[in-house]
Amino acid sequence: MGHYPITHGLKPMSEIQESTETIDGFHLLIEALKLNGIDSIFGLPGIPITDLTRMAQAEGLRVISFRHEQHAGNAAAAAGFLTQKPGICLTVSAPGFLNGLTALANATTNCFPMILISGSSEREIVDLQQGDYEEMDQLAIAKPLCKAAYRVLNAEDIGVGVARAIRSAVSGRPGGVYLDLPAKLFAQSMPLQAGRASLIKVVDPAPKQIPGGDAVQRAIDLLKGAKKPLILLGKGAAYAQADEAIRTLVEKSGIPYLPMSMAKGILPDNHAQSAAAARSFVLPEADVVLLIGARLNWLLSHGKGKTWGGANHKAWGAQKYIQVDISPIEADSNVAIDAPVIGDIGSCVSALLDAMGNNWAKPPAEWTQAISERTGKNIAKMADTLAKNPTPMNFHSALAVVKDVMRQHQDTILVNEGANALDFTRSIVDMYKPRKRLDVGTWGIMGIGMGFSVAAAVVTGEQVLAVEGDSAFGFSGMEVETVCRYNLPVCIVVMNNNGVYKGTDVNPTGGADVAPTVFVKGARYDMMMQAFGGVGVHATTPAELRAGIDEAFRSRKPTLINAVIDETAGTESGRITSLNPQAAKKK
Ligand code: ADP
Ligand code: TPW
Ligand code: MG
């Protein structure tokens, strides 16, 4: 590139003489990020940010380059979820920006903090629509899809722009922020001292929000009167990192709990109070539900599933809700919330614990016993199914292996997407620690696999195990090169059933084209990994799958296991509707 003047090249900032020297937009941005504890950037270079990625690396930031911006964006979102610091995604203008935008919107939907920083064309040309290189009014397009969007036009405002972006991403309900940086900005320079003085180290970016005492008391009174109470933990509870307080609340209250998908592991899934294996029983039966960092969206039948409290359950008075959430406008979004407790989860749960006092009466044994009977039965039934070893291998026999591996390696981060590959994994594979499960989230979006895996490995250093439907894997499959390039401890298991849901659909016309859900039969995804120097394993039995995972975990080498699954085994749409009793009934 080279057409953006760089006043001091790649010289480390420490070697720059004060007062006589200047600092350019590139370095102001890099310093602003570093000042705020950002140590990695996920992105994809090109005009006008190629030099930015080079200089960021030279200045000690870890720059992870992807093959497509959507996956860089997904990596930033996952980094944000795992660390409570906004993940940074860096893209070029128009097409690169648009590729990153899906991830930004998805992060916002999931309440993950990230900042999409895109270079953009010159305002004067864009606003007159004169056809600049990659011209697009990016700020306007990003705005409705994220929590906040800002543009910086002058170098002296970079500090403010970054500070505003960070606060917007992590304070209150976390979400995605767009930061628009026109190419000209990077070339601007200003005196070094004034430049540094213009940067802001954000103080208390996600301030505690303490719930009101009356709100807490209202919640406790409701919970006290409950005959069949239930706690529902959502991914907001995982994000909040209030693990000890949540565990204490569950155990002290004696109330059965259900974890939403990414809340699995806040308490170990084999906890005696987990009602996960009796989900379809407890949801409609519970009389008071305490939601902690979970929204009453489609994944919870909007709180009014036919079998869950009845369509007019408020009129019947069948179910009451307490909702702990940082967003004051979340309450009443779907049904009336009887006791909203608004604040950060750590503060709210501590306040609830204090208000419970020392003589808390555990829920009636009738309720807890009815649940344990059902969970006992369902777990035993599942154990029988998992013990079978059919030929060909099916989802259950393959996942029995994954379940066992995760029990033995509890720090492993499990990334999961697909339909059957998702639903069976979620229900079969137990999680033991918080924030170890990353998946398709609120949208049920395909394509998060490799971006999330790369981020998980980069920010935690832990082993990653990605359980991927063969269709799901395809959305980000090219990023296996990224996994290999950075030599990350990522083991990908492709549940290969030759297609979307299953591989057996036929073209009803008898024509030469295969059915829309069917892929090339017997595809060898393992060879994709070999192409980039990683380890590829072809597994047709649980024993081969086990050996492949064991070796991957031992070597920590990038590995892809093509797990051949019975192509008749899946069901349409997976079983995501089992999360949703109402939809399941409609089918
Ligand atoms: P799930 O899909 O697991 O049910 P959701 O994404 O629907 O979870 O809900 C997460 C909720 O958690 C959101 O309403 C969000 O406002 C809330 N949340 C996120 N972080 C915090 C926090 N630190 N304190 C309180 N609430 C939070
Ligand atoms: C961005 C729709 C939901 S699940 C799925 C698709 C295409 C793939 C299911 O096949 P897979 O799993 O992964 O092989 P399995 O085990 O059942 O065979 N585009 C986006 N997101 C979604 N959710 C879709 C399409 C979809
Ligand atoms: Mg499939």
XYZ file of C-alpha atoms and ligand atoms in Angstrom:
641
model
C 0.000 0.000 0.000
C 2.217 2.757 1.286
C 0.092 5.732 0.256
C -0.733 6.582 3.851
C 2.189 8.561 5.241
C 3.445 7.029 8.436
C 5.357 9.505 10.508
C 7.432 7.081 12.490
C 7.186 3.808 10.652
C 7.288 0.728 12.819
C 9.476 2.130 15.538
C 8.262 0.991 18.972
C 6.546 3.819 20.799
C 9.129 3.620 23.571
C 11.852 4.827 21.184
C 10.014 7.911 20.044
C 11.350 11.232 21.236
C 8.769 13.274 23.111
C 7.668 16.711 21.884
C 9.476 16.762 18.508
C 7.610 13.845 17.043
C 4.127 13.238 15.809
C 1.750 10.321 16.016
C -0.563 9.216 13.214
C -4.091 7.839 13.232
C -2.877 4.242 12.943
C -0.862 4.489 16.122
C -3.440 6.509 18.019
C -5.913 3.709 17.411
C -3.436 1.005 18.394
C -2.458 2.868 21.550
C -6.088 3.528 22.457
C -6.862 -0.183 22.219
C -3.789 -1.210 24.194
C -4.480 1.405 26.841
C -7.827 -0.318 27.400
C -6.414 -3.781 27.825
C -7.149 -5.059 24.330
C -4.457 -7.577 23.421
C -5.853 -9.301 20.328
C -7.500 -8.265 17.085
C -9.387 -10.578 14.736
C -9.570 -9.389 11.165
C -8.758 -9.523 7.502
C -6.418 -7.010 5.832
C -6.858 -4.865 2.714
C -7.150 -1.168 1.839
C -7.234 0.873 4.062
C -6.322 -1.281 7.029
C -3.435 -3.455 5.811
C -0.872 -1.231 7.437
C -2.972 -1.046 10.565
C -2.762 -4.827 10.967
C 1.002 -4.729 10.346
C 1.569 -1.924 12.810
C -0.687 -3.501 15.411
C 1.415 -6.634 15.237
C 4.611 -4.576 15.407
C 3.277 -2.867 18.518
C 2.685 -6.204 20.261
C -1.001 -6.831 19.664
C -1.893 -10.363 18.631
C -3.395 -10.063 15.152
C -5.328 -13.130 14.019
C -6.024 -12.997 10.288
C -8.967 -14.934 8.912
C -10.038 -16.053 5.439
C -13.465 -14.412 5.642
C -14.581 -11.500 7.823
C -17.669 -13.239 9.182
C -15.469 -15.664 11.049
C -13.186 -12.910 12.318
C -16.344 -11.219 13.590
C -17.604 -14.387 15.209
C -14.212 -14.792 16.869
C -14.468 -11.251 18.267
C -17.956 -12.000 19.602
C -16.837 -15.206 21.318
C -13.803 -13.442 22.776
C -16.193 -10.830 24.169
C -18.438 -13.468 25.732
C -15.509 -15.298 27.300
C -13.611 -12.294 28.667
C -16.143 -9.461 29.226
C -13.804 -7.287 27.153
C -15.125 -6.267 23.736
C -13.693 -8.496 21.017
C -12.261 -6.459 18.149
C -12.921 -7.281 14.499
C -11.133 -5.308 11.825
C -12.307 -5.241 8.205
C -11.921 -3.310 4.974
C -14.729 -1.210 3.549
C -17.989 -2.210 1.822
C -17.682 -5.970 1.099
C -15.429 -6.674 4.068
C -17.654 -4.586 6.290
C -20.764 -6.424 5.076
C -19.113 -9.788 5.667
C -18.394 -8.730 9.227
C -21.862 -7.306 9.742
C -23.564 -10.691 10.128
C -21.304 -11.387 13.080
C -21.956 -7.933 14.538
C -25.709 -8.422 14.333
C -25.436 -11.910 15.776
C -23.288 -10.654 18.661
C -25.863 -7.965 19.426
C -28.687 -10.501 19.332
C -26.786 -12.693 21.781
C -25.709 -9.821 24.066
C -21.994 -10.434 23.386
C -19.726 -7.369 23.463
C -17.714 -6.763 20.296
C -16.537 -3.832 18.211
C -16.483 -4.036 14.438
C -13.933 -1.540 13.168
C -14.094 -1.009 9.418
C -12.111 1.249 7.191
C -14.351 3.313 4.934
C -14.144 5.484 1.851
C -13.953 9.263 1.890
C -17.053 10.977 3.222
C -17.042 13.698 0.564
C -17.217 11.096 -2.197
C -19.570 8.646 -0.462
C -22.089 11.331 0.460
C -22.257 12.625 -3.110
C -22.309 9.027 -4.368
C -19.477 9.662 -6.770
C -18.332 6.072 -6.923
C -15.308 5.787 -4.658
C -13.421 2.510 -4.326
C -15.698 0.250 -2.261
C -18.116 3.094 -1.649
C -20.817 2.520 0.929
C -22.529 4.489 3.683
C -21.442 1.928 6.256
C -22.469 3.835 9.364
C -26.072 4.078 8.201
C -26.189 0.406 7.301
C -24.659 -0.753 10.591
C -26.864 1.378 12.840
C -30.043 -0.721 12.956
C -28.039 -3.919 13.412
C -25.984 -3.065 16.456
C -26.198 -1.405 19.829
C -24.310 1.759 18.859
C -22.400 3.095 15.866
C -19.824 5.878 15.750
C -17.604 7.540 13.162
C -14.349 9.310 13.873
C -13.275 11.993 11.392
C -10.358 13.581 13.222
C -7.302 11.979 14.741
C -7.756 13.895 17.988
C -11.133 12.139 18.452
C -9.821 8.574 18.179
C -9.492 8.339 21.953
C -13.080 9.402 22.470
C -14.323 7.133 19.672
C -12.649 4.066 21.148
C -13.809 4.924 24.681
C -17.407 5.357 23.539
C -17.266 2.109 21.591
C -15.939 0.196 24.607
C -18.519 1.609 27.011
C -21.338 0.959 24.581
C -20.252 -2.638 24.034
C -19.863 -3.738 27.656
C -22.050 -1.540 29.849
C -25.668 -2.433 30.569
C -26.805 -5.173 28.184
C -23.673 -6.026 26.210
C -23.772 -5.948 22.432
C -22.089 -5.131 19.162
C -20.730 -1.688 18.311
C -19.665 -0.377 14.929
C -16.758 2.049 14.641
C -16.357 3.694 11.235
C -12.870 4.899 10.395
C -12.468 6.662 7.022
C -9.143 5.912 5.344
C -7.981 9.521 5.604
C -8.090 9.360 9.391
C -5.181 6.939 9.593
C -2.867 9.328 7.759
C -3.642 12.327 9.923
C -1.020 13.123 12.471
C -0.736 15.295 15.526
C 1.946 16.121 18.082
C 2.815 13.001 20.009
C 2.183 14.419 23.457
C -1.168 15.943 22.587
C -2.086 12.736 20.798
C -1.350 10.581 23.797
C -3.147 13.030 26.060
C -6.248 12.669 23.878
C -6.529 8.939 24.582
C -8.914 7.733 27.256
C -8.448 4.809 29.596
C -12.038 3.882 30.315
C -12.715 3.804 34.051
C -15.237 1.186 35.185
C -16.505 0.279 31.688
C -19.288 -2.003 32.952
C -20.428 -0.377 36.198
C -22.220 -2.507 38.765
C -25.941 -1.903 38.822
C -27.453 -2.544 42.228
C -31.107 -3.631 42.345
C -33.568 -1.763 44.522
C -34.313 -3.265 47.950
C -38.055 -3.286 47.276
C -37.567 -5.191 44.027
C -35.457 -7.785 45.808
C -38.004 -8.183 48.615
C -40.841 -8.579 46.099
C -38.932 -11.383 44.442
C -38.156 -13.127 47.713
C -41.802 -12.935 48.844
C -42.910 -14.552 45.602
C -40.298 -17.279 45.853
C -41.206 -17.996 49.488
C -44.807 -18.726 48.603
C -43.907 -21.072 45.744
C -44.877 -24.744 45.824
C -43.086 -25.618 42.598
C -40.304 -23.082 42.086
C -37.813 -23.298 39.249
C -34.626 -21.377 38.425
C -33.782 -20.832 34.754
C -30.182 -19.895 34.003
C -29.392 -18.257 30.662
C -26.198 -17.308 28.889
C -26.359 -13.869 30.537
C -25.669 -15.706 33.796
C -22.647 -17.380 32.215
C -21.397 -14.069 30.813
C -21.755 -12.305 34.182
C -19.025 -14.444 35.819
C -20.975 -14.582 39.076
C -20.490 -18.342 39.260
C -20.032 -18.702 43.019
C -22.998 -16.498 43.922
C -25.253 -18.359 41.488
C -24.170 -21.726 42.802
C -24.791 -20.582 46.371
C -28.243 -19.269 45.451
C -29.232 -22.550 43.817
C -27.897 -24.685 46.654
C -29.099 -22.526 49.529
C -32.580 -22.219 48.024
C -32.807 -25.912 47.163
C -34.715 -24.925 44.037
C -34.375 -27.128 40.938
C -32.753 -25.362 37.986
C -32.613 -25.608 34.225
C -29.628 -24.299 32.262
C -30.170 -22.845 28.804
C -27.710 -24.172 26.259
C -24.763 -21.843 26.905
C -25.521 -21.727 30.642
C -24.670 -25.417 30.916
C -21.773 -25.860 33.303
C -22.366 -22.771 35.495
C -23.232 -25.598 37.862
C -22.018 -29.034 36.759
C -24.656 -30.785 34.636
C -24.563 -33.783 37.000
C -25.642 -31.558 39.923
C -28.403 -33.122 42.025
C -30.654 -30.079 41.526
C -30.405 -30.031 37.722
C -33.803 -30.587 36.172
C -32.373 -30.673 32.641
C -33.402 -34.278 32.054
C -36.985 -33.409 33.071
C -37.263 -30.189 31.079
C -40.621 -30.919 29.445
C -42.062 -31.773 32.878
C -40.778 -28.811 34.904
C -41.478 -26.000 32.434
C -45.264 -26.397 32.363
C -45.495 -27.508 36.003
C -43.503 -24.804 37.798
C -45.552 -22.157 39.633
C -42.829 -19.537 40.168
C -39.968 -19.235 37.684
C -36.836 -17.249 38.529
C -35.115 -16.217 35.283
C -31.465 -15.261 35.638
C -29.925 -13.834 32.451
C -32.397 -15.609 30.171
C -35.006 -14.027 27.910
C -38.494 -15.435 27.426
C -37.982 -15.695 23.666
C -38.806 -18.517 21.250
C -36.375 -20.830 23.031
C -38.713 -20.699 26.050
C -42.027 -20.688 24.148
C -42.245 -16.948 24.920
C -43.203 -17.982 28.437
C -46.655 -19.016 27.331
C -46.378 -22.341 25.610
C -49.639 -24.291 25.605
C -48.151 -26.905 27.827
C -46.333 -24.343 29.892
C -48.838 -22.592 32.090
C -51.537 -22.502 29.404
C -52.163 -19.899 26.706
C -53.925 -17.666 29.240
C -51.800 -18.704 32.140
C -51.841 -15.228 33.605
C -55.626 -15.342 33.796
C -55.392 -18.749 35.422
C -52.704 -17.481 37.718
C -50.793 -20.646 36.974
C -47.305 -19.200 36.724
C -45.451 -16.211 38.125
C -42.132 -14.835 37.005
C -39.164 -13.205 38.651
C -36.680 -11.854 36.121
C -33.121 -10.901 36.957
C -31.702 -8.903 34.067
C -29.598 -5.847 33.439
C -32.012 -4.501 30.853
C -34.994 -2.728 32.454
C -37.051 -3.076 29.273
C -36.710 -6.850 29.027
C -39.448 -7.436 31.631
C -42.971 -7.833 30.164
C -41.554 -8.403 26.684
C -43.606 -11.576 26.328
C -45.653 -12.107 29.500
C -46.143 -10.035 32.624
C -43.163 -10.214 34.954
C -44.405 -10.162 38.535
C -41.072 -9.310 40.101
C -38.434 -7.712 37.887
C -35.039 -7.454 39.571
C -32.963 -5.080 37.492
C -29.229 -4.918 37.869
C -26.100 -6.872 37.107
C -26.427 -10.541 37.910
C -23.630 -10.552 40.494
C -25.253 -7.741 42.490
C -28.787 -9.092 42.059
C -27.956 -12.635 43.093
C -26.003 -11.404 46.131
C -28.935 -9.202 47.137
C -31.343 -12.138 46.769
C -29.048 -14.286 48.890
C -28.899 -11.659 51.628
C -32.662 -11.246 51.612
C -33.219 -15.006 51.899
C -31.833 -14.910 55.419
C -30.781 -17.983 57.349
C -34.064 -19.819 57.777
C -34.905 -20.467 54.180
C -37.372 -23.319 53.733
C -36.447 -25.594 50.831
C -39.181 -26.308 48.245
C -41.756 -29.031 49.063
C -40.308 -32.528 48.718
C -43.260 -33.529 46.540
C -41.945 -31.225 43.823
C -38.266 -32.058 44.073
C -38.946 -35.781 44.301
C -41.256 -35.745 41.296
C -38.397 -34.142 39.360
C -35.679 -36.512 40.537
C -37.838 -39.514 39.696
C -38.163 -38.271 36.150
C -34.541 -37.232 35.745
C -33.442 -40.596 37.153
C -35.607 -42.481 34.665
C -34.630 -40.357 31.669
C -30.925 -40.506 32.447
C -31.076 -44.305 32.793
C -32.951 -44.579 29.499
C -30.368 -42.413 27.762
C -27.517 -44.463 29.277
C -28.997 -47.582 27.648
C -29.178 -45.861 24.274
C -25.632 -44.559 24.575
C -24.283 -47.998 25.450
C -25.378 -49.432 22.096
C -22.789 -49.767 19.374
C -24.680 -49.959 16.083
C -23.166 -50.203 12.624
C -23.022 -47.700 11.055
C -22.179 -45.337 13.906
C -25.049 -42.976 14.779
C -25.269 -39.671 16.655
C -25.717 -41.434 19.987
C -22.807 -43.829 19.768
C -20.504 -41.035 18.538
C -21.664 -38.645 21.247
C -21.197 -41.269 23.963
C -17.506 -40.859 23.136
C -17.680 -37.046 23.266
C -19.577 -37.208 26.565
C -16.872 -39.362 28.070
C -14.070 -37.156 26.746
C -15.676 -34.027 28.198
C -16.098 -35.714 31.585
C -12.390 -36.463 31.606
C -11.270 -33.077 30.216
C -13.534 -30.579 31.912
C -11.584 -27.485 30.886
C -12.074 -28.236 27.200
C -14.200 -25.682 25.385
C -16.971 -27.285 23.370
C -18.097 -25.460 20.236
C -21.259 -26.869 18.718
C -23.438 -26.257 15.648
C -25.674 -28.159 13.258
C -29.214 -29.444 13.652
C -29.108 -33.017 14.969
C -25.404 -32.533 15.618
C -26.367 -29.606 17.860
C -29.456 -30.930 19.612
C -28.086 -34.345 20.479
C -24.795 -32.887 21.679
C -26.536 -30.317 23.866
C -28.686 -32.912 25.579
C -26.152 -35.763 25.794
C -22.821 -34.081 26.565
C -22.547 -32.799 30.140
C -20.633 -29.622 30.919
C -18.878 -29.198 34.246
C -17.543 -25.654 34.247
C -18.935 -22.248 33.270
C -18.373 -20.689 29.820
C -17.110 -23.916 28.287
C -19.936 -24.267 25.778
C -20.249 -21.979 22.737
C -22.996 -22.582 20.217
C -25.499 -21.230 17.697
C -27.137 -18.983 20.311
C -30.332 -16.998 20.042
C -30.636 -17.122 16.261
C -29.643 -20.749 15.863
C -27.164 -19.499 13.295
C -24.901 -21.796 11.276
C -21.335 -20.638 10.660
C -20.062 -19.821 14.132
C -17.940 -22.987 14.339
C -14.425 -22.021 13.296
C -14.602 -18.369 14.399
C -15.692 -19.379 17.899
C -13.106 -22.186 17.986
C -10.223 -19.914 17.022
C -11.251 -17.299 19.599
C -11.695 -19.875 22.348
C -8.219 -21.278 21.725
C -6.611 -17.837 21.414
C -8.123 -16.178 24.480
C -8.107 -19.139 26.872
C -5.240 -21.322 25.655
C -7.466 -24.340 26.410
C -8.114 -27.312 24.163
C -11.149 -26.772 21.908
C -13.458 -29.522 20.678
C -15.806 -28.456 17.882
C -18.713 -30.806 17.239
C -20.041 -29.817 13.831
C -22.807 -30.970 11.538
C -21.386 -31.500 8.045
C -23.570 -28.699 6.710
C -22.779 -26.405 9.650
C -19.042 -26.996 9.196
C -19.242 -25.918 5.567
C -20.159 -22.367 6.514
C -16.727 -21.712 8.029
C -14.727 -24.726 6.800
C -12.042 -22.714 5.010
C -10.923 -21.414 8.397
C -9.243 -24.776 9.062
C -6.324 -23.067 7.337
C -6.455 -20.385 10.050
C -6.499 -23.072 12.736
C -3.434 -24.676 11.131
C -1.629 -21.372 10.491
C -1.749 -20.431 14.159
C -1.251 -24.064 15.193
C -4.225 -23.931 17.571
C -5.312 -26.818 19.818
C -8.601 -27.265 17.986
C -10.069 -30.709 17.351
C -13.000 -30.640 14.938
C -15.394 -33.559 14.767
C -17.541 -33.392 11.640
C -20.686 -35.453 12.183
C -20.904 -36.525 8.575
C -24.369 -37.790 7.682
C -24.097 -36.669 4.039
C -26.340 -33.654 4.369
C -28.645 -31.255 6.125
C -30.611 -33.240 8.765
C -29.912 -36.523 6.943
C -28.493 -37.733 3.668
C -31.380 -39.734 2.326
C -33.690 -37.230 0.626
C -34.365 -37.922 -3.051
C -35.261 -35.685 -5.959
C -38.991 -36.362 -6.470
C -38.721 -35.763 -10.233
C -36.144 -38.511 -10.620
C -33.870 -35.931 -12.323
C -30.087 -35.905 -12.131
C -29.834 -33.209 -9.432
C -29.731 -34.536 -5.896
C -32.245 -33.305 -3.296
C -31.537 -29.818 -1.839
C -30.503 -31.240 1.530
C -28.063 -33.834 0.204
C -24.270 -33.472 -0.176
C -21.576 -35.519 -1.903
C -21.772 -38.972 -0.341
C -18.818 -40.161 1.664
C -17.055 -36.762 1.568
C -13.648 -36.773 3.276
C -13.587 -33.611 5.392
C -10.474 -34.961 7.110
C -8.529 -34.377 3.896
C -9.282 -30.641 4.098
C -7.271 -30.509 7.288
C -4.429 -32.508 5.767
C -4.232 -29.977 2.940
C -2.929 -27.408 5.413
C -0.652 -29.663 7.429
C -3.114 -30.572 10.171
C -4.082 -34.065 11.232
C -6.992 -35.722 9.423
C -8.734 -38.802 10.802
C -11.417 -40.891 9.139
C -13.539 -42.526 11.858
C -16.261 -45.070 11.196
C -16.524 -46.467 14.745
C -16.688 -44.972 18.246
C -13.297 -46.549 18.978
C -11.695 -44.774 16.007
C -13.347 -41.523 17.039
C -12.069 -41.929 20.576
C -8.524 -42.666 19.398
C -8.611 -39.595 17.147
C -9.750 -37.251 19.917
C -7.306 -38.713 22.438
C -4.393 -38.173 20.072
C -5.553 -34.629 19.240
C -5.757 -33.744 22.934
C -2.367 -35.311 23.608
C -0.590 -33.565 20.731
C -2.700 -30.354 20.792
C -2.309 -30.361 16.995
C -5.026 -29.025 14.684
C -7.131 -32.096 13.948
C -10.243 -32.856 11.948
C -12.062 -36.123 12.476
C -14.511 -37.088 9.769
C -17.002 -39.075 11.872
C -19.134 -41.135 9.504
C -22.701 -41.107 10.833
C -25.630 -43.238 9.648
C -27.223 -41.018 7.001
C -30.701 -42.151 8.021
C -30.250 -41.265 11.712
C -31.250 -37.584 11.848
C -34.630 -35.916 12.086
C -35.912 -32.865 10.225
C -34.899 -29.617 11.920
C -33.170 -31.624 14.582
C -34.999 -31.503 17.890
C -34.673 -27.813 18.589
C -38.442 -27.818 19.071
C -37.970 -30.026 22.115
C -36.834 -26.796 23.729
C -40.189 -25.446 22.863
C -43.162 -27.562 23.922
C -45.640 -25.409 22.008
C -43.882 -25.718 18.677
C -43.335 -29.420 19.269
C -47.075 -29.855 19.655
C -47.855 -27.940 16.484
C -45.725 -30.303 14.422
P -30.412 -17.665 26.773
O -30.446 -17.700 25.275
O -29.332 -18.471 27.353
O -31.753 -17.912 27.361
P -30.512 -14.817 26.467
O -29.459 -14.413 25.487
O -31.898 -14.940 25.955
O -30.039 -16.147 27.196
O -30.554 -13.777 27.663
C -29.422 -13.195 28.192
C -29.898 -12.063 29.079
O -28.868 -11.770 30.023
C -30.192 -10.765 28.332
O -31.513 -10.352 28.571
C -29.180 -9.770 28.909
O -29.715 -8.473 29.081
C -28.847 -10.386 30.245
N -27.512 -10.063 30.751
C -26.333 -10.147 30.100
N -25.321 -9.825 30.915
C -25.856 -9.525 32.101
C -25.333 -9.104 33.373
N -24.020 -8.952 33.568
N -26.202 -8.886 34.371
C -27.540 -9.022 34.182
N -28.084 -9.428 33.032
C -27.265 -9.669 32.001
C -26.857 -18.920 8.481
C -30.690 -23.229 8.474
C -30.358 -24.912 10.353
S -29.504 -26.308 10.731
C -28.749 -26.382 9.228
C -29.174 -25.337 8.429
C -28.677 -25.135 7.025
C -27.754 -27.463 8.903
C -28.113 -28.812 9.456
O -27.293 -29.797 8.911
P -26.007 -30.318 9.633
O -26.632 -31.024 10.898
O -25.197 -29.188 10.119
O -25.326 -31.263 8.743
P -27.325 -32.484 10.998
O -26.549 -33.158 12.068
O -28.759 -32.302 11.374
O -27.186 -33.170 9.669
N -28.250 -20.582 7.309
C -27.850 -20.033 8.493
N -28.322 -20.476 9.659
C -29.238 -21.458 9.681
N -29.703 -21.832 10.874
C -29.679 -22.090 8.487
C -29.143 -21.599 7.314
C -30.096 -24.480 9.077
Mg -25.533 -33.289 8.522
